[in-house]
Short mmCIF file of C-alpha atoms and ligand atoms in Angstrom, two decimals:
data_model
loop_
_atom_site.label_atom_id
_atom_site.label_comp_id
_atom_site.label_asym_id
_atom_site.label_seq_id
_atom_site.Cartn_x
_atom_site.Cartn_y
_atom_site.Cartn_z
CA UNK W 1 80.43 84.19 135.49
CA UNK W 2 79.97 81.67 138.74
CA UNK W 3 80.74 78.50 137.61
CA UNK W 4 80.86 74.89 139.62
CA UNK W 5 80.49 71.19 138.64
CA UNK W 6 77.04 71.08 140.31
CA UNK W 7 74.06 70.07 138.53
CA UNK W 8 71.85 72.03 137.47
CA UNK W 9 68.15 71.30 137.42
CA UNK W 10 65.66 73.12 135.70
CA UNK W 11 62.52 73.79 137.02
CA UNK W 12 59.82 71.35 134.27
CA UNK W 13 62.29 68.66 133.59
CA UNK W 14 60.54 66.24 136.22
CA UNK W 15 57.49 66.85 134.55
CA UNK W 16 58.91 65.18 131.18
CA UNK W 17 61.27 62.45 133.12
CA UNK W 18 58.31 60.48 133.50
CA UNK W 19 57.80 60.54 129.63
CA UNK W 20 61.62 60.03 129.08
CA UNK W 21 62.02 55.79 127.91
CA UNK W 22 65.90 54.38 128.02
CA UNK W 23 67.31 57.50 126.75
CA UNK W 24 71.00 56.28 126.90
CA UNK W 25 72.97 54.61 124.22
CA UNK W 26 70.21 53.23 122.69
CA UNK W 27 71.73 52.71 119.07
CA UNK W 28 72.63 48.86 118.17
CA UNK W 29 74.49 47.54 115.06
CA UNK W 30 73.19 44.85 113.58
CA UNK W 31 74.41 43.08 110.15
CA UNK W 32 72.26 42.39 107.05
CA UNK W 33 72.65 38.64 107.61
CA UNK W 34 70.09 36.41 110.08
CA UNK W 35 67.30 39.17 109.11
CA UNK W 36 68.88 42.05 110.72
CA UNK W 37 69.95 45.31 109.99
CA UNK W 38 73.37 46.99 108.82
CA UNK W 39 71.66 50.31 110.12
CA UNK W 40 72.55 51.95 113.21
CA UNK W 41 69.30 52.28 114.06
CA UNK W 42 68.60 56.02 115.75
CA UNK W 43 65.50 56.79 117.98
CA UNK W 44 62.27 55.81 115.99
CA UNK W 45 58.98 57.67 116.45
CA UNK W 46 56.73 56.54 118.32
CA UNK W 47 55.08 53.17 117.67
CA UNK W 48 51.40 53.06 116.81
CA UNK W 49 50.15 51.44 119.96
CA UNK W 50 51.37 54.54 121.37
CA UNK W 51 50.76 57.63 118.71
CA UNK W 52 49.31 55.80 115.68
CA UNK W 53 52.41 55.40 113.25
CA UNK W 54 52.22 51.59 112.43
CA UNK W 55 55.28 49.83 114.40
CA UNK W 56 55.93 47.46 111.19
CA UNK W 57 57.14 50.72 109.50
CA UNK W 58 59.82 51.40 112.52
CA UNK W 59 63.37 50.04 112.91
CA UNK W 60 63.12 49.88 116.60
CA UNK W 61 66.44 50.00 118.81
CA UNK W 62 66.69 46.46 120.60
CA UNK W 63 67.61 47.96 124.03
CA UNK W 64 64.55 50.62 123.59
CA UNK W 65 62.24 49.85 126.43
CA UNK W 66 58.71 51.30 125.89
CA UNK W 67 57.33 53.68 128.45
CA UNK W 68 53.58 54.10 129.60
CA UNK W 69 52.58 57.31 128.31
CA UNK W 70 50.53 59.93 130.44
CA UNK W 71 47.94 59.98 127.90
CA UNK W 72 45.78 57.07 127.32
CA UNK W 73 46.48 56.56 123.46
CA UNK W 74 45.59 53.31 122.95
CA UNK W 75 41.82 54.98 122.89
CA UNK W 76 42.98 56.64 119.44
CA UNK W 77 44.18 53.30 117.97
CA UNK W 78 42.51 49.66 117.69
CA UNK W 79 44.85 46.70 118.02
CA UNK W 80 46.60 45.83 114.87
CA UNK W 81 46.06 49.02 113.07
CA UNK W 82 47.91 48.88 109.86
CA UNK W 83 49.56 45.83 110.36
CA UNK W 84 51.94 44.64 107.07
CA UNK W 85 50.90 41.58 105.29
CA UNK W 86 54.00 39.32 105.22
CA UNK W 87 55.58 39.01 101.82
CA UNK W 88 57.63 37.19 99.97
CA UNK W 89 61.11 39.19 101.25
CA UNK W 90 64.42 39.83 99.78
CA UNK W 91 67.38 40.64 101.62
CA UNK W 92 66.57 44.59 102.50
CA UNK W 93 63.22 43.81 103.27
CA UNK W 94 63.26 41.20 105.72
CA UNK W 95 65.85 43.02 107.28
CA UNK W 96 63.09 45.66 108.20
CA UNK W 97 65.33 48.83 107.47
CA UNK W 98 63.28 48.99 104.28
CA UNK W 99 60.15 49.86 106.69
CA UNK W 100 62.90 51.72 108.48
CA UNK W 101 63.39 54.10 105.32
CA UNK W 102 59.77 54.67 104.69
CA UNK W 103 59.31 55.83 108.10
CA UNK W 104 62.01 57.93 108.24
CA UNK W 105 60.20 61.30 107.43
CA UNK W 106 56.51 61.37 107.93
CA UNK W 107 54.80 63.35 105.84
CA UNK W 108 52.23 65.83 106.46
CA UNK W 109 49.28 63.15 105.86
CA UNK W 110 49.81 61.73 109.64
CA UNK W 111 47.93 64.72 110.56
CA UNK W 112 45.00 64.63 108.65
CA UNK W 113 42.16 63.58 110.33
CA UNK W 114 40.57 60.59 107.78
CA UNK W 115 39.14 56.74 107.69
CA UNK W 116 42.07 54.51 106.66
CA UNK W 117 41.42 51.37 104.74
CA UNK W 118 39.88 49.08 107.53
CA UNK W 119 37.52 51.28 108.80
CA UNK W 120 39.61 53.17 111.83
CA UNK W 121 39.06 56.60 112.16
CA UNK W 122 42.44 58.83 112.13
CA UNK W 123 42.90 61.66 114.07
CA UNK W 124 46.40 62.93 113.48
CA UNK W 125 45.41 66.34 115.25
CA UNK W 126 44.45 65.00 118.33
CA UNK W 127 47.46 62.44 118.25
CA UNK W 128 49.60 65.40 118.13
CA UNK W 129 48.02 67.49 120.56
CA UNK W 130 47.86 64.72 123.10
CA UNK W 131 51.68 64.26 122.09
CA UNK W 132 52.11 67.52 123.25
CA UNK W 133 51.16 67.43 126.52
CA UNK W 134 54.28 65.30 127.00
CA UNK W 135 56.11 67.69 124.76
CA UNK W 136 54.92 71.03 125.03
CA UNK W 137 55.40 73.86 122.50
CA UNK W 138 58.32 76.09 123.02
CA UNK W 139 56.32 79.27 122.55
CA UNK W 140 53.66 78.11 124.37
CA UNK W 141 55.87 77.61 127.46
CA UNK W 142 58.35 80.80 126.79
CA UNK W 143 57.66 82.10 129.95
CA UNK W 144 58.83 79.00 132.04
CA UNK W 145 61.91 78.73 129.41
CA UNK W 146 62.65 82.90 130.04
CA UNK W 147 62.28 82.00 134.23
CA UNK W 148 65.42 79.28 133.81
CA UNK W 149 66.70 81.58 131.97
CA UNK W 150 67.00 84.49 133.84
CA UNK W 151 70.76 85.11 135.16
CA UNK W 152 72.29 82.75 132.75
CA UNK W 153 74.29 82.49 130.00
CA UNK W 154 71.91 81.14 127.10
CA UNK W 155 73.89 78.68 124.58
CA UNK W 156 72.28 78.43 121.38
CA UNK W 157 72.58 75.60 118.99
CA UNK W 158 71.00 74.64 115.97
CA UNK W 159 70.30 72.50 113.37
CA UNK W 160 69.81 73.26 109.92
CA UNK W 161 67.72 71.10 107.55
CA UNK W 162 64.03 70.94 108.63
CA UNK W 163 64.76 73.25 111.76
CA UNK W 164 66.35 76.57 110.24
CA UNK W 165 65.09 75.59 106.30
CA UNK W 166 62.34 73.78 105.52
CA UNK W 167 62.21 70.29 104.36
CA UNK W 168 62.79 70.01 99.92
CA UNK W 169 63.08 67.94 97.41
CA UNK W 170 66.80 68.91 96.14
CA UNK W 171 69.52 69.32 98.81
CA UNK W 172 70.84 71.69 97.08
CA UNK W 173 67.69 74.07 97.31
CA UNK W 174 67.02 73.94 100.69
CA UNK W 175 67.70 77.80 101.29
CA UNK W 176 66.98 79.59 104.16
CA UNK W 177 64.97 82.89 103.80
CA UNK W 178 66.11 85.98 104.26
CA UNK W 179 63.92 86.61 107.62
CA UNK W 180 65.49 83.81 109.20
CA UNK W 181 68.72 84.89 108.67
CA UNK W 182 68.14 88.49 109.98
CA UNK W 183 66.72 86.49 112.91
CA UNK W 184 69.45 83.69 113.60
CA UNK W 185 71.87 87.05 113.13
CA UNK W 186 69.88 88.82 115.86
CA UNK W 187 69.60 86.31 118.36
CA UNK W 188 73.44 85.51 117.92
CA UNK W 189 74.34 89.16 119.16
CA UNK W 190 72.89 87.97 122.25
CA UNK W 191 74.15 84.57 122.63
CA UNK W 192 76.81 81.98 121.41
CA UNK W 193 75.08 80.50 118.49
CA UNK W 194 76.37 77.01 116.65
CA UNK W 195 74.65 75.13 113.74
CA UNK W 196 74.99 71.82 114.02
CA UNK W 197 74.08 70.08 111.12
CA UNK W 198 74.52 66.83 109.21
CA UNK W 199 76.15 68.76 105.72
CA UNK W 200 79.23 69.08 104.98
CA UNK W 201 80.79 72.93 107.13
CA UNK W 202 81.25 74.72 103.83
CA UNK W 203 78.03 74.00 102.60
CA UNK W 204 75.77 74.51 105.29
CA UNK W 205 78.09 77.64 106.08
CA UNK W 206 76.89 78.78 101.93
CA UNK W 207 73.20 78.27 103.44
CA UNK W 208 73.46 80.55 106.51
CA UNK W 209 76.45 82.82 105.25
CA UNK W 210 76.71 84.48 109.33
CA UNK W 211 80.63 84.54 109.75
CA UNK W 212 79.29 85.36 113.98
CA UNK W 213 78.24 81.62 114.41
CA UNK W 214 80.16 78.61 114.77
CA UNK W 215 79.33 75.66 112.72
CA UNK W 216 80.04 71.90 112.99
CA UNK W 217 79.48 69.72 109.63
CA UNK W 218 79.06 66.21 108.88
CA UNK W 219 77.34 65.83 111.99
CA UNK W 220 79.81 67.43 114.47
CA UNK W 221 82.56 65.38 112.91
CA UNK W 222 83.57 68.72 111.42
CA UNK W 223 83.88 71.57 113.72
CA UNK W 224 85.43 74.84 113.45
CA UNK W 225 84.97 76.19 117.25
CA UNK W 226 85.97 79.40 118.95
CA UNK W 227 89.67 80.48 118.79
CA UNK W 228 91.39 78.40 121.48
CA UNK W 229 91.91 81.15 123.91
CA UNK W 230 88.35 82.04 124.24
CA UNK W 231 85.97 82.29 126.88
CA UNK W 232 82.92 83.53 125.58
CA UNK W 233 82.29 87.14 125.25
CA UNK W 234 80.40 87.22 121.90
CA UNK W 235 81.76 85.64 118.52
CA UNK W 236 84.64 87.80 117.12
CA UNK W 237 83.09 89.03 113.57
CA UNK W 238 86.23 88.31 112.00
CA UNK W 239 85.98 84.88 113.08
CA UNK W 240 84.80 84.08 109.25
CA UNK W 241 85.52 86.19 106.48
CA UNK W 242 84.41 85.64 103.02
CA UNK W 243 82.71 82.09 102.42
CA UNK W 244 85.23 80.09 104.31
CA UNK W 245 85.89 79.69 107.95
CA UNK W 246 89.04 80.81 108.43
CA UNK W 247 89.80 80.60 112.25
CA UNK W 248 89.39 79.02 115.20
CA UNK W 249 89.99 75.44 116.32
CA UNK W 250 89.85 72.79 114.00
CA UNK W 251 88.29 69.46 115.21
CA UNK W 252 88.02 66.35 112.85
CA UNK W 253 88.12 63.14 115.13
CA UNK W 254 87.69 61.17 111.77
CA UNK W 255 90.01 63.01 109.67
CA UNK W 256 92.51 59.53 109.03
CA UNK W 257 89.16 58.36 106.97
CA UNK W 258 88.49 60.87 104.79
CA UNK W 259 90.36 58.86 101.65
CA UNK W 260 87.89 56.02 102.42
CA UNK W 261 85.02 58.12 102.57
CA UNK W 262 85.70 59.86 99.19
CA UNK W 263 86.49 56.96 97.89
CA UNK W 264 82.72 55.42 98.96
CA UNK W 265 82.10 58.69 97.72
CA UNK W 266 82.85 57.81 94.43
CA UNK W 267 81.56 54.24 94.52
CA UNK W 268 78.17 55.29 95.45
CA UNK W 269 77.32 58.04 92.61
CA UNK W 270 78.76 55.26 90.20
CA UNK W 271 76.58 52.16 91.45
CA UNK W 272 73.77 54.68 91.74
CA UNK W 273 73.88 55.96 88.62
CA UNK W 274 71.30 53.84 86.76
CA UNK W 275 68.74 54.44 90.03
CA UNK W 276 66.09 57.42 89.17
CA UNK W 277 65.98 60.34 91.30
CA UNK W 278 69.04 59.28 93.70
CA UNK W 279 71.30 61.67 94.68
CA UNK W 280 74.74 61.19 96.54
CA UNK W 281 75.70 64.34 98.46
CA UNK W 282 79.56 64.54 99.82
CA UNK W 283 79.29 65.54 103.37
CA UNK W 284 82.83 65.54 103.80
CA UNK W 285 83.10 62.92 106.67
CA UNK W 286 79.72 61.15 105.37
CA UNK W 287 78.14 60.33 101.97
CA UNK W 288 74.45 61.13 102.10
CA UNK W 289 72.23 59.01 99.72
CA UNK W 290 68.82 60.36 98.82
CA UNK W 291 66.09 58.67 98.36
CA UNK W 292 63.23 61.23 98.56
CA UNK W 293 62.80 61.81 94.48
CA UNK W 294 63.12 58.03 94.05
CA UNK W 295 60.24 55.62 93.30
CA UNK W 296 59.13 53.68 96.33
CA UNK W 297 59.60 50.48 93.89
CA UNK W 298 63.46 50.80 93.75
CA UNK W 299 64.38 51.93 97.50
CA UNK W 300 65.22 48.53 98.19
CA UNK W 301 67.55 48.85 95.44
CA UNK W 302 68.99 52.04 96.90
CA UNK W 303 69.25 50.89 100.28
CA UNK W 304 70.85 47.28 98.74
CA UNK W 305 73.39 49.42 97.29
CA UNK W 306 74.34 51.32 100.23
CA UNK W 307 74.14 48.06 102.14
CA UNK W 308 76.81 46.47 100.22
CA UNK W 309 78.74 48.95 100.25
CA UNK W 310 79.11 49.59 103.54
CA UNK W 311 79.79 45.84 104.73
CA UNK W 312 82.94 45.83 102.48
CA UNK W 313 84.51 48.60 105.39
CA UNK W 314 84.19 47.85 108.80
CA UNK W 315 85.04 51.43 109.37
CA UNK W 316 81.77 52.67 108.43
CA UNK W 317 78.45 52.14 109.56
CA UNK W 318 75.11 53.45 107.92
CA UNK W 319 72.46 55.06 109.34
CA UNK W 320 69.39 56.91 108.02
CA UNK W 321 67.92 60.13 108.46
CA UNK W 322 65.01 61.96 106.27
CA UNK W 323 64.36 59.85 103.23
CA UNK W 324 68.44 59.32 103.06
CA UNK W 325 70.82 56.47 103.80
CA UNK W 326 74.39 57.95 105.49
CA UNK W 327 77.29 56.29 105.80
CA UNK W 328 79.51 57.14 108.34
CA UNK W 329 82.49 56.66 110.16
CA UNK W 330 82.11 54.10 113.05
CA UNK W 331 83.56 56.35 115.64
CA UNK W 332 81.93 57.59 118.99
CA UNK W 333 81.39 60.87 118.08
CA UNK W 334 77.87 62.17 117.02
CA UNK W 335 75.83 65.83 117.52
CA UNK W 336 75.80 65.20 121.09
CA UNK W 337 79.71 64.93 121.54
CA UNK W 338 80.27 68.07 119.61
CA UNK W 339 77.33 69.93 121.75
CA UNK W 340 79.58 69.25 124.32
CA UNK W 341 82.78 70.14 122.52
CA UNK W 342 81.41 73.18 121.96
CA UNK W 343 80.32 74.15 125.32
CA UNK W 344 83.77 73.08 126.14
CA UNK W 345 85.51 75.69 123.66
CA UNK W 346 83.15 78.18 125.17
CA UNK W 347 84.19 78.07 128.52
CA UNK W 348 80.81 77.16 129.09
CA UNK W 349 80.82 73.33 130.54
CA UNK W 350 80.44 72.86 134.23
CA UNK W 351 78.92 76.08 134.94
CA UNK W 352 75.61 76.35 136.37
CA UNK W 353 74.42 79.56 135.02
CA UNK W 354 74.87 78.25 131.58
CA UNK W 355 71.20 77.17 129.75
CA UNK W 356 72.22 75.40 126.35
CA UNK W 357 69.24 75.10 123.96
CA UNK W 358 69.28 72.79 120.88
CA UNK W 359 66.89 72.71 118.45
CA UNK W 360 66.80 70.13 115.61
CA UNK W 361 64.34 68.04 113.86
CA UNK W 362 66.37 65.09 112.65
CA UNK W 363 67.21 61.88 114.70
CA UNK W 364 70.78 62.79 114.63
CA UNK W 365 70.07 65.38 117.06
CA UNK W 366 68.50 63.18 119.81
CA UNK W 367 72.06 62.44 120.49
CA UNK W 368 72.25 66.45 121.54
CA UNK W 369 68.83 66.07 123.47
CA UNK W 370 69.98 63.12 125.35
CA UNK W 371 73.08 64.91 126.68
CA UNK W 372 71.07 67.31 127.81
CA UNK W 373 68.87 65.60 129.59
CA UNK W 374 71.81 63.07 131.23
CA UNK W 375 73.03 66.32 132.50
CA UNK W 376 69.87 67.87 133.23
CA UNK W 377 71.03 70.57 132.06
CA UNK W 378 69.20 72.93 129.56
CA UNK W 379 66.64 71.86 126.71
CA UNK W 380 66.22 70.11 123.96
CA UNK W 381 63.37 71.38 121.78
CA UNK W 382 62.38 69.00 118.39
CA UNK W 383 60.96 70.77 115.46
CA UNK W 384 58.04 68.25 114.40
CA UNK W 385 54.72 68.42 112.87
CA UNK W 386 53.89 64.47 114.05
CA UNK W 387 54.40 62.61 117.23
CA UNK W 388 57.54 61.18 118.07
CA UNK W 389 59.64 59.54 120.21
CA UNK W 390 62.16 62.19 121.69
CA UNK W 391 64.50 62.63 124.35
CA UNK W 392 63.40 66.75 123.69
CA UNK W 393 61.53 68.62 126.34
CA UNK W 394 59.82 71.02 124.06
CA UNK W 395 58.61 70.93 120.80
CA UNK W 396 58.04 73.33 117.28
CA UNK W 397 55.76 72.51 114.80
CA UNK W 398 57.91 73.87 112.10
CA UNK W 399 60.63 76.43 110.95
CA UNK W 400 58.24 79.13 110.85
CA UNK W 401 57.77 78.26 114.70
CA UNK W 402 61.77 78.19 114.90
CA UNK W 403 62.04 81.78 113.89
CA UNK W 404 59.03 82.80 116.18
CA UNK W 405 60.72 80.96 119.12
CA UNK W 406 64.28 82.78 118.23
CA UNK W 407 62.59 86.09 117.94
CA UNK W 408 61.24 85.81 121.43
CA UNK W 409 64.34 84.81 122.73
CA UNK W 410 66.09 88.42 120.90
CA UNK W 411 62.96 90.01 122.82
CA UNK W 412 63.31 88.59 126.33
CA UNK W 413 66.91 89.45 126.10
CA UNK W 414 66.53 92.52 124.87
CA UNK W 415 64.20 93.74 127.59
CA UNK W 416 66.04 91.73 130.58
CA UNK W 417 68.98 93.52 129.82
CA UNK W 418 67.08 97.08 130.31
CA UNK W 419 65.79 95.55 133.02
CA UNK W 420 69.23 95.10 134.82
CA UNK W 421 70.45 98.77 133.37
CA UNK W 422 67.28 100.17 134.99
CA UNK W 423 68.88 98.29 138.06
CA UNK W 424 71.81 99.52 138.35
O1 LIG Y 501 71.63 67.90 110.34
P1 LIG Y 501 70.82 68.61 109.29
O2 LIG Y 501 71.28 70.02 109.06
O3 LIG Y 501 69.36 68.52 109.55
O4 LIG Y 501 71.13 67.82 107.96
C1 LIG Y 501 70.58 66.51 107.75
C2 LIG Y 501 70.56 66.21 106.29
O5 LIG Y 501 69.87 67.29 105.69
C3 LIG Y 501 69.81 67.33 104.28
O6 LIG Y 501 68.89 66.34 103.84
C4 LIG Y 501 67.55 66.56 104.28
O7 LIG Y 501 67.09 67.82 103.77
C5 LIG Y 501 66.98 67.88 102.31
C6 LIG Y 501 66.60 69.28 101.94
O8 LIG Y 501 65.41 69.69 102.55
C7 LIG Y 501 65.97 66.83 101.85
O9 LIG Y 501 65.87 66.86 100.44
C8 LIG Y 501 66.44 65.44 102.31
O10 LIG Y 501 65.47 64.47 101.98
C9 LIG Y 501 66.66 65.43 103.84
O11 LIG Y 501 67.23 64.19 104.25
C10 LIG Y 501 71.16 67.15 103.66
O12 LIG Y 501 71.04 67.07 102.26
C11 LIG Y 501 71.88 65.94 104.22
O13 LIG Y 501 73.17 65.89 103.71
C12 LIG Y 501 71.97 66.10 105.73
O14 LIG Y 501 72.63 65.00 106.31
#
């Protein structure tokens, strides 16, 4: 395999620079006093002036500067659509992390087409398919993706919830179907294939049960990578055996806080307890709080809880993701870093013939887009049904659209290799 520290671009990526806002470090901690937030806030999607989801529902990163989109949306949207009607405000709310949790996983009504309640006609399938001219479907633009990667060593990583399963109520029944496995299995003889995912490693590894991938938990905090001597040939099938990873190289860069976090652990499901519908998962190196089964009425409850809680340790830090509050360690690791560890383990960093792609759907995994794009290298493709913001290149509507896009890649592999026997 050639390998040298030159960058590599890929033909396309100018094409979405233009779209690309202040795609580095854009996350800011802010407090719960002087009406701001304790919530690391992640990339938000897009605000309505630009795709028609109503800004007052968006915790907006302070150093996020807004970009001019190609696409003339203000035509879909009149001023002040949806604008919130200022309240009497408790602590949660006026910190605007409430609005944050609403809008963290848009449901399948932004793309109805519809009059909302003063007067504006909604188009959420244009929005989209305007958003996608910025972000362009995956499948529809396999060919381009097959051209850059032609002669290279395809990386595959993946997320799990919402990208690989769809989105449910209970954590604990968000199963992957069969099909998807056979397909993640067959496009991992081909390439080295990682889920990345915000569970804890055992229990997404219960979901996909493939002992060929690799698989980093708790939001890459968690990593069991290839065996340290390895440069990549294809994933050793011994690598797992049963339902536990068994070798490789352990990586836990917040291992020291794993008493604190199982004691928050324990906290939460105990000050939760009396809340409806809440749910506190142990992700090992985060506690997950759901919010998704719980009446609207008592998330600021929920997130007061979590709130609290996580201002008595300055170790941690919360965040959110879909409907659910996670608290974290505060330590500069995150999706991205371990895209890179693994590339790393892999042999596979600083070569130019190397195309990693990511796919993920949650705002944790912007972290992985955005390292791809500072290295303009490879792409980031968001699974998403509704605009938003993204430091992606390519976009999926759904899982179903995951597995298509995987499948094609087993396809064009497939037949590129004949290709090159044909060759030779
Ligand atoms: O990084 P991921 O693999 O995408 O994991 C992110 C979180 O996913 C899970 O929660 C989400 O999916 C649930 C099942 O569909 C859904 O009920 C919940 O509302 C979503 O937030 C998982 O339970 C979390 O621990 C992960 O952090």
């Amino acid at each position: 395999m050639h390998c040298s520290s030159q960058n590599d671009k890929i033909p396309g990526q100018l094409h979405h620079m233009s779209s690309l806002h202040n795609c580095s470090d854009k996350k800011t901690l802010k407090r719960m006093d002087n009406n701001s937030s304790p919530v690391l806030a992640d990339p938000a999607p897009l605000t309505k002036s630009r795709l028609g989801i109503p800004s007052n529902l968006i915790t907006y990163p302070s150093s996020a500067t807004p970009y001019t989109p190609a696409f003339p949306y203000n035509r879909l949207f009149p001023p002040n659509w949806k604008k919130s009607t200022p309240s009497k405000l408790d602590d949660v709310r006026a910190s605007g992390w409430l609005n944050a949790m609403r809008a963290s996983s848009p449901t399948h009504t932004c793309t109805h087409k519809g009059i909302d309640s003063s007067g504006f006609f909604w188009d959420g399938d244009a929005a989209y398919n305007s958003w996608k001219l910025l972000f362009p479907s995956a499948l529809g633009s396999f060919e381009n993706i097959a051209k850059s990667a032609k002669g290279k060593q395809v990386a595959l990583f993946l997320d799990y919830d919402g990208t690989l399963a769809p989105i449910v109520d209970d954590p604990d029944c968000a199963f992957m179907s069969d099909m998807m496995r056979s397909v993640v299995s067959e496009v991992a003889k081909h390439f080295p294939t990682a889920i990345i995912s915000g569970r804890c490693r055992d229990k997404v590894y219960e979901f996909v049960r493939l002992g060929e991938l690799y698989y980093a938990g708790s939001h890459g905090m968690d990593i069991m990578g290839p065996p340290s001597d390895s440069t990549f040939s294809k994933p050793s099938q011994s690598y797992i055996t049963s339902t536990k990873v068994q070798k490789g190289v352990l990586f836990q860069p917040a291992a020291e806080l794993l008493p604190l976090i199982n004691e928050v652990f324990e906290s939460l499901v105990e000050l939760t307890q009396g809340i409806a519908g809440v749910k506190v998962e142990n992700n090992k190196f985060c506690v997950s709080v759901h919010y998704r089964c719980v009446n609207e009425e008592s998330w600021d409850v929920v997130g007061q809880v979590v709130s609290n809680v996580v201002q008595g340790h300055s170790q941690l830090r919360l965040c959110h993701g879909r409907k659910v509050l996670e608290v974290r360690p505060v330590i500069k690791w995150d999706k991205g870093r371990a895209l890179e560890f693994l590339l790393n383990s892999l042999g596979l960093t600083d070569c130019s013939d190397v195309l990693p792609i990511y796919i993920g759907d949650d705002r944790t995994d912007e972290d992985a887009f955005r390292v791809l794009r500072e290295k303009q290298k490879g792409y980031g493709i968001l699974v998403s049904a509704v605009p938003k913001d993204t430091c992606a290149y390519y976009s999926l509507r759904d899982p179903s659209e995951v597995m298509d896009f995987l499948q094609c890649l087993t396809k064009w592999k497939e037949s590129d290799d004949a290709e090159q026997l044909m060759e030779t």
